[in-house]
Amino acid sequence: MIKTCAKRILVAMTAAAAIGAASTSYAEEPIRIGGIYILSGSAATYGEFAQKGINLAVDEINASGGILGRQVEMVYEDSQGKASVAIQAARKLVYSEGVDALVGLDSSGVAQGMVPTIPELQKPLIITHAATPDVTGKLCNALTYRISVNVAQNMKAAALVAAKLDATNWTTIGPDYAFGHQSWEFFGNYLKDSKPDVNLMSETNFPRFGAEDFTPFIDRVMDSDADGVLISVWGGDLVNFVRQANNRGFFEKDYELLFTVGAATEVLSALGDEMPEGVHLSTRYWYDAYDNDVNAHFVKAYIDAYGVPPSYNAEGAYAAIYAYKKAMEAAGTTDGPAVAKALSGMSMEAPNGTITFRKGDNQAMVSPNWGISGPMNAKYGIRTLTDLQIFDGEDVARSIEETGCSL
Amino acid sequence: MKIKILWALLALVIAGLIAVPWIASYFYVFIFTEILILGLFAASFNLIFGYTGMLSFGHAAFFGIGSYAMALVLIHLELPFVVSLLVSMGVSALLALVIGFFCVRLSEVYFAMLTLAFGMMVFAIAYQWRSVTNGSDGLAGFSLGSFGLGLDLTLANPAVYYHVVLAIVAIASAVLYLICRSSFGMILRAIRQNPERVSFAGLNVRTYRLVAFVIAGSFAGLAGGLIAPFLRVASPELLHWSMSAEPILMAILGGTGYFLGPFVGAAVFVLLETWITSFTESWMLVLGIILALMVIFFRKGLLGTVLDWWMEIKK
Amino acid sequence: MSGIGSALLNSLDIGLLLFIIAVGLNIVFGVLNIINFAHGALYMLGAYLAFTLINIVGMPFWAALLLAPLGVAILAVLIDRFLLRYIYSRDIGDSLLLTFALMLIINESVRMIWGSGIQVVQPPQLLAGSMDIIGSSIPTYSLFVIVMGLVLLAGLWFLFNRTRIGRIMRAAALDRDMAEVLCINTRLVVTGVFAFGAWLAAVGGVIAAPMRALDPGMGDKIIIESFIVVVIGGLGSFPGALLGAIILGLIHGFGGRYLPEVNMLLPFLGMALVLLFKPNGIMGKGAAA
């Protein structure tokens, strides 16, 4: 009798414990987000900075209760700057690691290849760096969003800056892939619109991405009669380029120079005072350009954690995690398509102000920062940016028809 | 008796491969698709390396051009899958004929260097000829239409594509195996061991080498044609010398002395890579160490060492 | 015409740097019949060691130029003693494979130790800035590279033709068994030559460091360039290495300048043409099939 009773109680207790454990373990099962960035090779710092921004956001969110009461966990994969690797990485993250959402992409080429495969995975992707206009244009889909500035937006702003300068003979030095070519294409079109008498030279320069030696291209420009140069070289290449250009006396000539991603903090740190003064530099996000609570908190937290001001890649990634938090809580679930739907048209407070994902193409209406390199900031060892211009997001964006996106 | 056991094991493995979509998690469908395709690529390489004794550092040229041919055909002509694969094989066979013609006259290190040079030339062309190949960004956005041969298969379903790949790789491997076991294959092995003696026997060594080269190239092209829809992108990396190094590594890992060695090597390579990259980014370090150990101590490769031992013990 | 003038100077600059880097590969092949795939990784290691010595320890550039290559040479001795000795008597394919494995190991180790980011080494004060030559402004450091290349060439010629060590190396290259019979310790020669080749690679790395940003991928880029130099000039001939390096330098300088749409193709085309018409290289020894 007692035995059966005890056995029943034991069974009941075990069952209760199991159910209790099951329900608590479900609630404690973390939300996993997959990050696909360049983690090796000459552009590896970009991936690392994105990780820094993301980890900061994840720590903050977890400390304040997580998303939907669950902790957030990140899983990273290296895209190596190749679309095929990124696609495999996404499959691994979704099917093997079971992530609920994706962030990433440091390369326009990777984005062009990968974005069309996102709908099969049925998970949302927020792009935080890759700038090819196509992913919120002709390749757009309901699951892909971009929180960072794209080439079209940045080049429209660049053209606005260039239109006010005296230079009339423009050429470019850019990396030989989608980003370099599209930057020049969009810049040329926008500049022609506002300044029809400008001459876009047919002699252009597209060194290989990751090339070690830019001197032939530097020499070509110096020998030509260009007076304005659009430079879209980035990352380690830009560091190499500026040093070699310095050696060649490139900056002593009277060019109007527009560096489309020149104000990236990692580039400025590596170059120190080798980055010349008085050239136009742009970045997706300049840490000193925004005066709001979110930015003040973000910049301070980042400097406390890492000792240097945040780069734009860190900020974009940081904001993307918060975007997912808002979207998941609005949708009440981590189901991929539901979260994607919640992101559509969503506004949020990011370090670079109030941003909105436009319904028609899933692109955040944000503006690049353009400025002129000024004296050195002694504390951080990088150039300051003077004459900062922040454009209105709507002003520099293309119209939905122009993007070619049909959602 | 021992041989029968081995064949039974092989049958078991094949049955296992067929069953993958039902017995393993979804992710492994992708993994095994990749293993099968790279295995075929490595086996095609082994025809010229293990059997004929030529170390080529440009084999990826045929693999890559198979991919590009596939992509271009699907984008511009939208032919059925089987037809497109045949086009890929044809194109790579042609390229192998051209490149092979120049390379087979040289030996050893010079052969390796010239194949490297040609491979990188193809890479450079694909990289810089933006108007045709879309440069470093590669060709994307092609989709698979019909299968062809009157069969209606949803190739967009990864499990279906996996079975298609399995079937094609199995058939191609069987053909390749028969070639290796034929008298042609024997002559190739003789050439590897002593080219002078073969030529004294009245055979034109260069011609045999060239034929082997072309066959290997066309099967590499077939593998390339299969991988393009899997990767969704045909990009220049598929032509780079680092891609040429992969079948070399896989053949060494698995064993160049047995036909299935490269397949074993491909499986080990892909599985190790997937497993190791999930907890460290330093996969290349592990690969380097393993390769060094294999070259020094287990030159016959995994399968080679195991099979040789198996043949020894039950004497 | 300043266009051609600057392309020429640029070519010489690139060419002589490539010579310094690639000549070690050539010597190792010539004497040991080993193609050292890890040559580029050793070059990179030299550059990174210099970076640490200069930027972190605070040594002057000249001290780093002395010490970093020594460090790499010591590593090479260890590699030879513990790894290469196994495959030394096997065929050349195995040395390619083992040194390839070594390349993977060293590349990844560099990445793990120094990180994936870009590092920058400044040229020494003495060599910073630029000078005016033939109407073009050429960086002083580039002139330094050219001078160093020629000094190295002279030094190597003297070593091989006028010293006992050089004669021993040439003997071992011609006929190893015979050399042993003559009481030459070939094992020592092998280790010595391999270490010497690594030392040269590292010297190239230290000299290249102020000109290029350092990143863990730099070894991969240079190994192919080195192969091209060595093939064009002739495997096993070090004057050939100079010629090959200058030709490659010219291809880069003029190709990059005047034919940018095909400039990637040209070095490999050059390599292929040499292998097709003169497989020994323009000045080398060796054998065709």
mmCIF file of C-alpha atoms in Angstrom, chain A residues 155-407:
data_model
loop_
_atom_site.group_PDB
_atom_site.id
_atom_site.type_symbol
_atom_site.label_atom_id
_atom_site.label_comp_id
_atom_site.label_asym_id
_atom_site.label_seq_id
_atom_site.Cartn_x
_atom_site.Cartn_y
_atom_site.Cartn_z
ATOM 1 C CA MET A 155 26.824 58.755 -53.663
ATOM 2 C CA LYS A 156 23.902 61.131 -53.845
ATOM 3 C CA ALA A 157 25.314 62.887 -50.822
ATOM 4 C CA ALA A 158 28.773 62.748 -52.385
ATOM 5 C CA ALA A 159 27.429 64.348 -55.546
ATOM 6 C CA LEU A 160 25.832 67.081 -53.472
ATOM 7 C CA VAL A 161 29.216 67.755 -51.881
ATOM 8 C CA ALA A 162 31.029 67.562 -55.221
ATOM 9 C CA ALA A 163 28.606 69.892 -56.973
ATOM 10 C CA LYS A 164 29.734 72.704 -54.713
ATOM 11 C CA LEU A 165 33.408 72.161 -55.568
ATOM 12 C CA ASP A 166 35.288 73.663 -58.488
ATOM 13 C CA ALA A 167 36.543 70.406 -59.951
ATOM 14 C CA THR A 168 35.135 69.503 -63.357
ATOM 15 C CA ASN A 169 37.246 66.561 -64.508
ATOM 16 C CA TRP A 170 36.354 63.578 -62.364
ATOM 17 C CA THR A 171 37.809 60.113 -62.239
ATOM 18 C CA THR A 172 37.791 57.359 -59.681
ATOM 19 C CA ILE A 173 40.061 54.890 -57.922
ATOM 20 C CA GLY A 174 37.967 52.065 -56.575
ATOM 21 C CA PRO A 175 38.142 48.330 -55.875
ATOM 22 C CA ASP A 176 37.423 46.107 -58.829
ATOM 23 C CA TYR A 177 34.127 44.650 -57.710
ATOM 24 C CA ALA A 178 30.500 45.693 -57.306
ATOM 25 C CA PHE A 179 31.198 48.309 -54.660
ATOM 26 C CA GLY A 180 33.842 50.190 -56.629
ATOM 27 C CA HIS A 181 32.003 50.083 -59.925
ATOM 28 C CA GLN A 182 28.602 50.941 -58.509
ATOM 29 C CA SER A 183 29.986 53.808 -56.447
ATOM 30 C CA TRP A 184 31.387 55.397 -59.581
ATOM 31 C CA GLU A 185 28.243 54.681 -61.590
ATOM 32 C CA PHE A 186 25.882 56.257 -59.083
ATOM 33 C CA PHE A 187 28.197 59.176 -58.292
ATOM 34 C CA GLY A 188 28.556 59.990 -61.983
ATOM 35 C CA ASN A 189 24.826 59.883 -62.616
ATOM 36 C CA TYR A 190 23.942 62.051 -59.634
ATOM 37 C CA LEU A 191 26.704 64.554 -60.340
ATOM 38 C CA LYS A 192 25.656 64.912 -63.959
ATOM 39 C CA ASP A 193 22.138 65.640 -62.774
ATOM 40 C CA SER A 194 23.165 68.591 -60.667
ATOM 41 C CA LYS A 195 26.172 69.779 -62.667
ATOM 42 C CA PRO A 196 25.662 68.839 -66.342
ATOM 43 C CA ASP A 197 28.896 70.394 -67.568
ATOM 44 C CA VAL A 198 31.043 68.117 -65.451
ATOM 45 C CA ASN A 199 33.334 65.670 -67.303
ATOM 46 C CA LEU A 200 33.322 62.066 -66.140
ATOM 47 C CA MET A 201 36.589 60.760 -67.490
ATOM 48 C CA SER A 202 36.623 57.515 -69.380
ATOM 49 C CA GLU A 203 39.999 56.639 -67.873
ATOM 50 C CA THR A 204 39.061 55.073 -64.574
ATOM 51 C CA ASN A 205 41.072 52.984 -62.121
ATOM 52 C CA PHE A 206 39.933 49.759 -60.524
ATOM 53 C CA PRO A 207 42.729 47.993 -58.694
ATOM 54 C CA ARG A 208 41.964 44.518 -57.473
ATOM 55 C CA PHE A 209 40.425 44.329 -54.012
ATOM 56 C CA GLY A 210 43.326 43.375 -51.780
ATOM 57 C CA ALA A 211 45.944 44.613 -54.239
ATOM 58 C CA GLU A 212 49.223 45.491 -52.568
ATOM 59 C CA ASP A 213 50.444 48.035 -55.021
ATOM 60 C CA PHE A 214 48.401 51.066 -55.940
ATOM 61 C CA THR A 215 51.261 53.087 -57.382
ATOM 62 C CA PRO A 216 50.470 52.411 -61.070
ATOM 63 C CA PHE A 217 46.969 53.735 -60.517
ATOM 64 C CA ILE A 218 48.177 56.699 -58.494
ATOM 65 C CA ASP A 219 50.638 57.523 -61.252
ATOM 66 C CA ARG A 220 47.958 57.269 -63.913
ATOM 67 C CA VAL A 221 45.765 59.779 -62.142
ATOM 68 C CA MET A 222 48.684 62.112 -61.538
ATOM 69 C CA ASP A 223 49.555 62.003 -65.213
ATOM 70 C CA SER A 224 46.024 62.690 -66.345
ATOM 71 C CA ASP A 225 44.245 66.011 -66.217
ATOM 72 C CA ALA A 226 41.797 64.976 -63.536
ATOM 73 C CA ASP A 227 41.075 67.558 -60.904
ATOM 74 C CA GLY A 228 38.571 65.576 -58.864
ATOM 75 C CA VAL A 229 38.917 61.983 -57.720
ATOM 76 C CA LEU A 230 36.317 59.746 -56.121
ATOM 77 C CA ILE A 231 38.158 57.204 -53.986
ATOM 78 C CA SER A 232 36.129 54.197 -52.885
ATOM 79 C CA VAL A 233 39.051 52.038 -51.802
ATOM 80 C CA TRP A 234 38.405 50.807 -48.250
ATOM 81 C CA GLY A 235 39.802 48.881 -45.333
ATOM 82 C CA GLY A 236 43.392 47.670 -45.490
ATOM 83 C CA ASP A 237 43.545 48.749 -49.119
ATOM 84 C CA LEU A 238 42.832 52.326 -48.153
ATOM 85 C CA VAL A 239 45.614 52.257 -45.591
ATOM 86 C CA ASN A 240 48.040 50.983 -48.230
ATOM 87 C CA PHE A 241 46.737 53.434 -50.789
ATOM 88 C CA VAL A 242 47.117 56.526 -48.610
ATOM 89 C CA ARG A 243 50.654 55.601 -47.581
ATOM 90 C CA GLN A 244 51.709 54.946 -51.144
ATOM 91 C CA ALA A 245 49.972 58.109 -52.303
ATOM 92 C CA ASN A 246 51.847 60.067 -49.677
ATOM 93 C CA ASN A 247 55.103 58.689 -50.986
ATOM 94 C CA ARG A 248 54.200 59.712 -54.484
ATOM 95 C CA GLY A 249 53.300 63.249 -53.509
ATOM 96 C CA PHE A 250 49.691 62.661 -54.566
ATOM 97 C CA PHE A 251 48.286 64.846 -51.825
ATOM 98 C CA GLU A 252 50.507 67.756 -52.700
ATOM 99 C CA LYS A 253 48.658 68.184 -55.948
ATOM 100 C CA ASP A 254 45.495 70.217 -56.002
ATOM 101 C CA TYR A 255 42.906 67.473 -56.327
ATOM 102 C CA GLU A 256 39.469 67.563 -54.809
ATOM 103 C CA LEU A 257 39.408 64.186 -53.126
ATOM 104 C CA LEU A 258 36.301 62.402 -51.940
ATOM 105 C CA PHE A 259 36.957 59.280 -49.873
ATOM 106 C CA THR A 260 33.651 57.447 -49.803
ATOM 107 C CA VAL A 261 34.522 55.439 -46.689
ATOM 108 C CA GLY A 262 37.561 57.398 -45.566
ATOM 109 C CA ALA A 263 36.324 58.241 -42.108
ATOM 110 C CA ALA A 264 36.220 54.631 -40.966
ATOM 111 C CA THR A 265 37.842 54.757 -37.540
ATOM 112 C CA GLU A 266 39.970 51.655 -38.134
ATOM 113 C CA VAL A 267 41.497 53.253 -41.215
ATOM 114 C CA LEU A 268 42.073 56.529 -39.403
ATOM 115 C CA SER A 269 43.699 54.706 -36.483
ATOM 116 C CA ALA A 270 46.051 52.776 -38.716
ATOM 117 C CA LEU A 271 47.042 55.906 -40.613
ATOM 118 C CA GLY A 272 47.313 58.417 -37.802
ATOM 119 C CA ASP A 273 48.623 61.627 -39.238
ATOM 120 C CA GLU A 274 49.417 60.019 -42.560
ATOM 121 C CA MET A 275 45.805 60.683 -43.509
ATOM 122 C CA PRO A 276 46.089 64.127 -45.051
ATOM 123 C CA GLU A 277 44.241 67.135 -43.774
ATOM 124 C CA GLY A 278 41.711 68.942 -45.924
ATOM 125 C CA VAL A 279 40.270 66.026 -47.882
ATOM 126 C CA HIS A 280 36.598 65.027 -47.916
ATOM 127 C CA LEU A 281 35.912 61.924 -45.908
ATOM 128 C CA SER A 282 32.704 60.050 -45.514
ATOM 129 C CA THR A 283 31.464 57.377 -43.211
ATOM 130 C CA ARG A 284 28.172 55.643 -42.583
ATOM 131 C CA TYR A 285 28.286 56.835 -39.001
ATOM 132 C CA TRP A 286 30.634 59.288 -37.304
ATOM 133 C CA TYR A 287 30.699 58.847 -33.557
ATOM 134 C CA ASP A 288 30.902 62.584 -32.922
ATOM 135 C CA ALA A 289 28.111 63.615 -35.248
ATOM 136 C CA TYR A 290 24.998 62.754 -33.276
ATOM 137 C CA ASP A 291 23.733 64.447 -30.173
ATOM 138 C CA ASN A 292 21.144 62.141 -28.636
ATOM 139 C CA ASP A 293 20.860 59.910 -25.583
ATOM 140 C CA VAL A 294 21.236 56.648 -27.439
ATOM 141 C CA ASN A 295 24.443 57.796 -29.097
ATOM 142 C CA ALA A 296 25.868 59.266 -25.929
ATOM 143 C CA HIS A 297 25.264 55.999 -24.139
ATOM 144 C CA PHE A 298 26.569 53.870 -27.023
ATOM 145 C CA VAL A 299 29.762 55.836 -27.566
ATOM 146 C CA LYS A 300 30.548 55.899 -23.874
ATOM 147 C CA ALA A 301 29.862 52.191 -23.399
ATOM 148 C CA TYR A 302 31.976 51.352 -26.451
ATOM 149 C CA ILE A 303 34.915 53.480 -25.354
ATOM 150 C CA ASP A 304 34.702 52.022 -21.855
ATOM 151 C CA ALA A 305 34.746 48.517 -23.219
ATOM 152 C CA TYR A 306 37.277 48.860 -26.033
ATOM 153 C CA GLY A 307 39.187 52.095 -25.517
ATOM 154 C CA VAL A 308 38.485 53.590 -28.941
ATOM 155 C CA PRO A 309 35.491 55.329 -30.485
ATOM 156 C CA PRO A 310 33.105 53.042 -32.365
ATOM 157 C CA SER A 311 33.424 52.588 -36.107
ATOM 158 C CA TYR A 312 30.427 52.610 -38.365
ATOM 159 C CA ASN A 313 30.463 48.874 -38.689
ATOM 160 C CA ALA A 314 30.152 48.505 -34.930
ATOM 161 C CA GLU A 315 27.299 50.981 -34.780
ATOM 162 C CA GLY A 316 25.311 49.365 -37.584
ATOM 163 C CA ALA A 317 25.651 45.938 -36.005
ATOM 164 C CA TYR A 318 24.756 47.266 -32.556
ATOM 165 C CA ALA A 319 21.635 48.927 -33.901
ATOM 166 C CA ALA A 320 20.622 45.792 -35.814
ATOM 167 C CA ILE A 321 20.445 43.722 -32.628
ATOM 168 C CA TYR A 322 18.230 46.343 -31.055
ATOM 169 C CA ALA A 323 16.117 46.327 -34.212
ATOM 170 C CA TYR A 324 15.568 42.604 -33.768
ATOM 171 C CA LYS A 325 14.666 43.150 -30.124
ATOM 172 C CA LYS A 326 12.027 45.648 -31.067
ATOM 173 C CA ALA A 327 10.682 43.561 -33.942
ATOM 174 C CA MET A 328 10.567 40.288 -32.000
ATOM 175 C CA GLU A 329 8.797 41.930 -29.105
ATOM 176 C CA ALA A 330 6.348 43.604 -31.450
ATOM 177 C CA ALA A 331 5.636 40.306 -33.198
ATOM 178 C CA GLY A 332 5.574 38.414 -29.902
ATOM 179 C CA THR A 333 7.504 35.561 -31.493
ATOM 180 C CA THR A 334 10.832 34.644 -33.072
ATOM 181 C CA ASP A 335 9.169 33.123 -36.123
ATOM 182 C CA GLY A 336 11.178 34.304 -39.134
ATOM 183 C CA PRO A 337 8.491 35.681 -41.458
ATOM 184 C CA ALA A 338 6.613 37.272 -38.542
ATOM 185 C CA VAL A 339 9.710 39.111 -37.367
ATOM 186 C CA ALA A 340 10.432 40.226 -40.923
ATOM 187 C CA LYS A 341 6.908 41.576 -41.176
ATOM 188 C CA ALA A 342 7.342 43.467 -37.909
ATOM 189 C CA LEU A 343 10.501 45.091 -39.268
ATOM 190 C CA SER A 344 8.677 46.488 -42.271
ATOM 191 C CA GLY A 345 8.051 50.182 -41.764
ATOM 192 C CA MET A 346 9.419 49.946 -38.225
ATOM 193 C CA SER A 347 11.019 52.990 -36.606
ATOM 194 C CA MET A 348 13.534 52.832 -33.805
ATOM 195 C CA GLU A 349 15.945 54.975 -31.839
ATOM 196 C CA ALA A 350 19.483 54.243 -32.979
ATOM 197 C CA PRO A 351 22.746 56.048 -32.250
ATOM 198 C CA ASN A 352 22.325 57.898 -35.520
ATOM 199 C CA GLY A 353 18.892 59.150 -34.614
ATOM 200 C CA THR A 354 15.378 57.923 -35.294
ATOM 201 C CA ILE A 355 15.565 55.576 -38.246
ATOM 202 C CA THR A 356 12.811 53.887 -40.212
ATOM 203 C CA PHE A 357 12.886 50.842 -42.475
ATOM 204 C CA ARG A 358 11.024 52.019 -45.550
ATOM 205 C CA LYS A 359 8.116 49.763 -46.432
ATOM 206 C CA GLY A 360 8.760 49.689 -50.139
ATOM 207 C CA ASP A 361 12.334 48.444 -50.123
ATOM 208 C CA ASN A 362 13.297 47.601 -46.509
ATOM 209 C CA GLN A 363 16.091 50.155 -46.572
ATOM 210 C CA ALA A 364 16.630 52.320 -43.498
ATOM 211 C CA MET A 365 16.267 55.977 -44.368
ATOM 212 C CA VAL A 366 19.639 57.081 -43.081
ATOM 213 C CA SER A 367 22.262 59.527 -44.197
ATOM 214 C CA PRO A 368 25.990 59.238 -44.558
ATOM 215 C CA ASN A 369 28.249 61.696 -42.800
ATOM 216 C CA TRP A 370 30.509 63.758 -44.998
ATOM 217 C CA GLY A 371 33.193 66.004 -43.558
ATOM 218 C CA ILE A 372 36.649 67.393 -44.104
ATOM 219 C CA SER A 373 39.640 65.903 -42.321
ATOM 220 C CA GLY A 374 40.891 68.283 -39.690
ATOM 221 C CA PRO A 375 43.589 68.423 -37.050
ATOM 222 C CA MET A 376 44.515 65.334 -35.091
ATOM 223 C CA ASN A 377 42.427 64.273 -32.121
ATOM 224 C CA ALA A 378 45.213 63.773 -29.614
ATOM 225 C CA LYS A 379 43.237 61.478 -27.381
ATOM 226 C CA TYR A 380 42.409 58.830 -29.956
ATOM 227 C CA GLY A 381 45.200 59.418 -32.455
ATOM 228 C CA ILE A 382 42.879 59.940 -35.403
ATOM 229 C CA ARG A 383 41.921 62.930 -37.519
ATOM 230 C CA THR A 384 38.902 64.968 -36.485
ATOM 231 C CA LEU A 385 36.137 65.623 -38.957
ATOM 232 C CA THR A 386 35.241 69.240 -39.541
ATOM 233 C CA ASP A 387 32.415 70.776 -41.571
ATOM 234 C CA LEU A 388 30.255 67.763 -40.834
ATOM 235 C CA GLN A 389 27.253 67.366 -43.080
ATOM 236 C CA ILE A 390 24.358 65.120 -42.200
ATOM 237 C CA PHE A 391 21.755 64.894 -44.924
ATOM 238 C CA ASP A 392 18.097 64.113 -44.536
ATOM 239 C CA GLY A 393 17.540 60.389 -45.061
ATOM 240 C CA GLU A 394 14.601 60.928 -47.383
ATOM 241 C CA ASP A 395 16.547 63.453 -49.472
ATOM 242 C CA VAL A 396 19.377 61.127 -50.365
ATOM 243 C CA ALA A 397 17.286 58.012 -50.850
ATOM 244 C CA ARG A 398 16.100 56.911 -54.246
ATOM 245 C CA SER A 399 12.413 56.724 -54.934
ATOM 246 C CA ILE A 400 10.949 53.234 -54.783
ATOM 247 C CA GLU A 401 10.575 53.155 -58.572
ATOM 248 C CA GLU A 402 14.212 54.074 -59.003
ATOM 249 C CA THR A 403 15.312 51.191 -56.821
ATOM 250 C CA GLY A 404 13.567 48.642 -58.983
ATOM 251 C CA CYS A 405 12.250 46.887 -55.914
ATOM 252 C CA SER A 406 8.776 45.456 -55.964
ATOM 253 C CA LEU A 407 7.706 44.135 -52.594
#
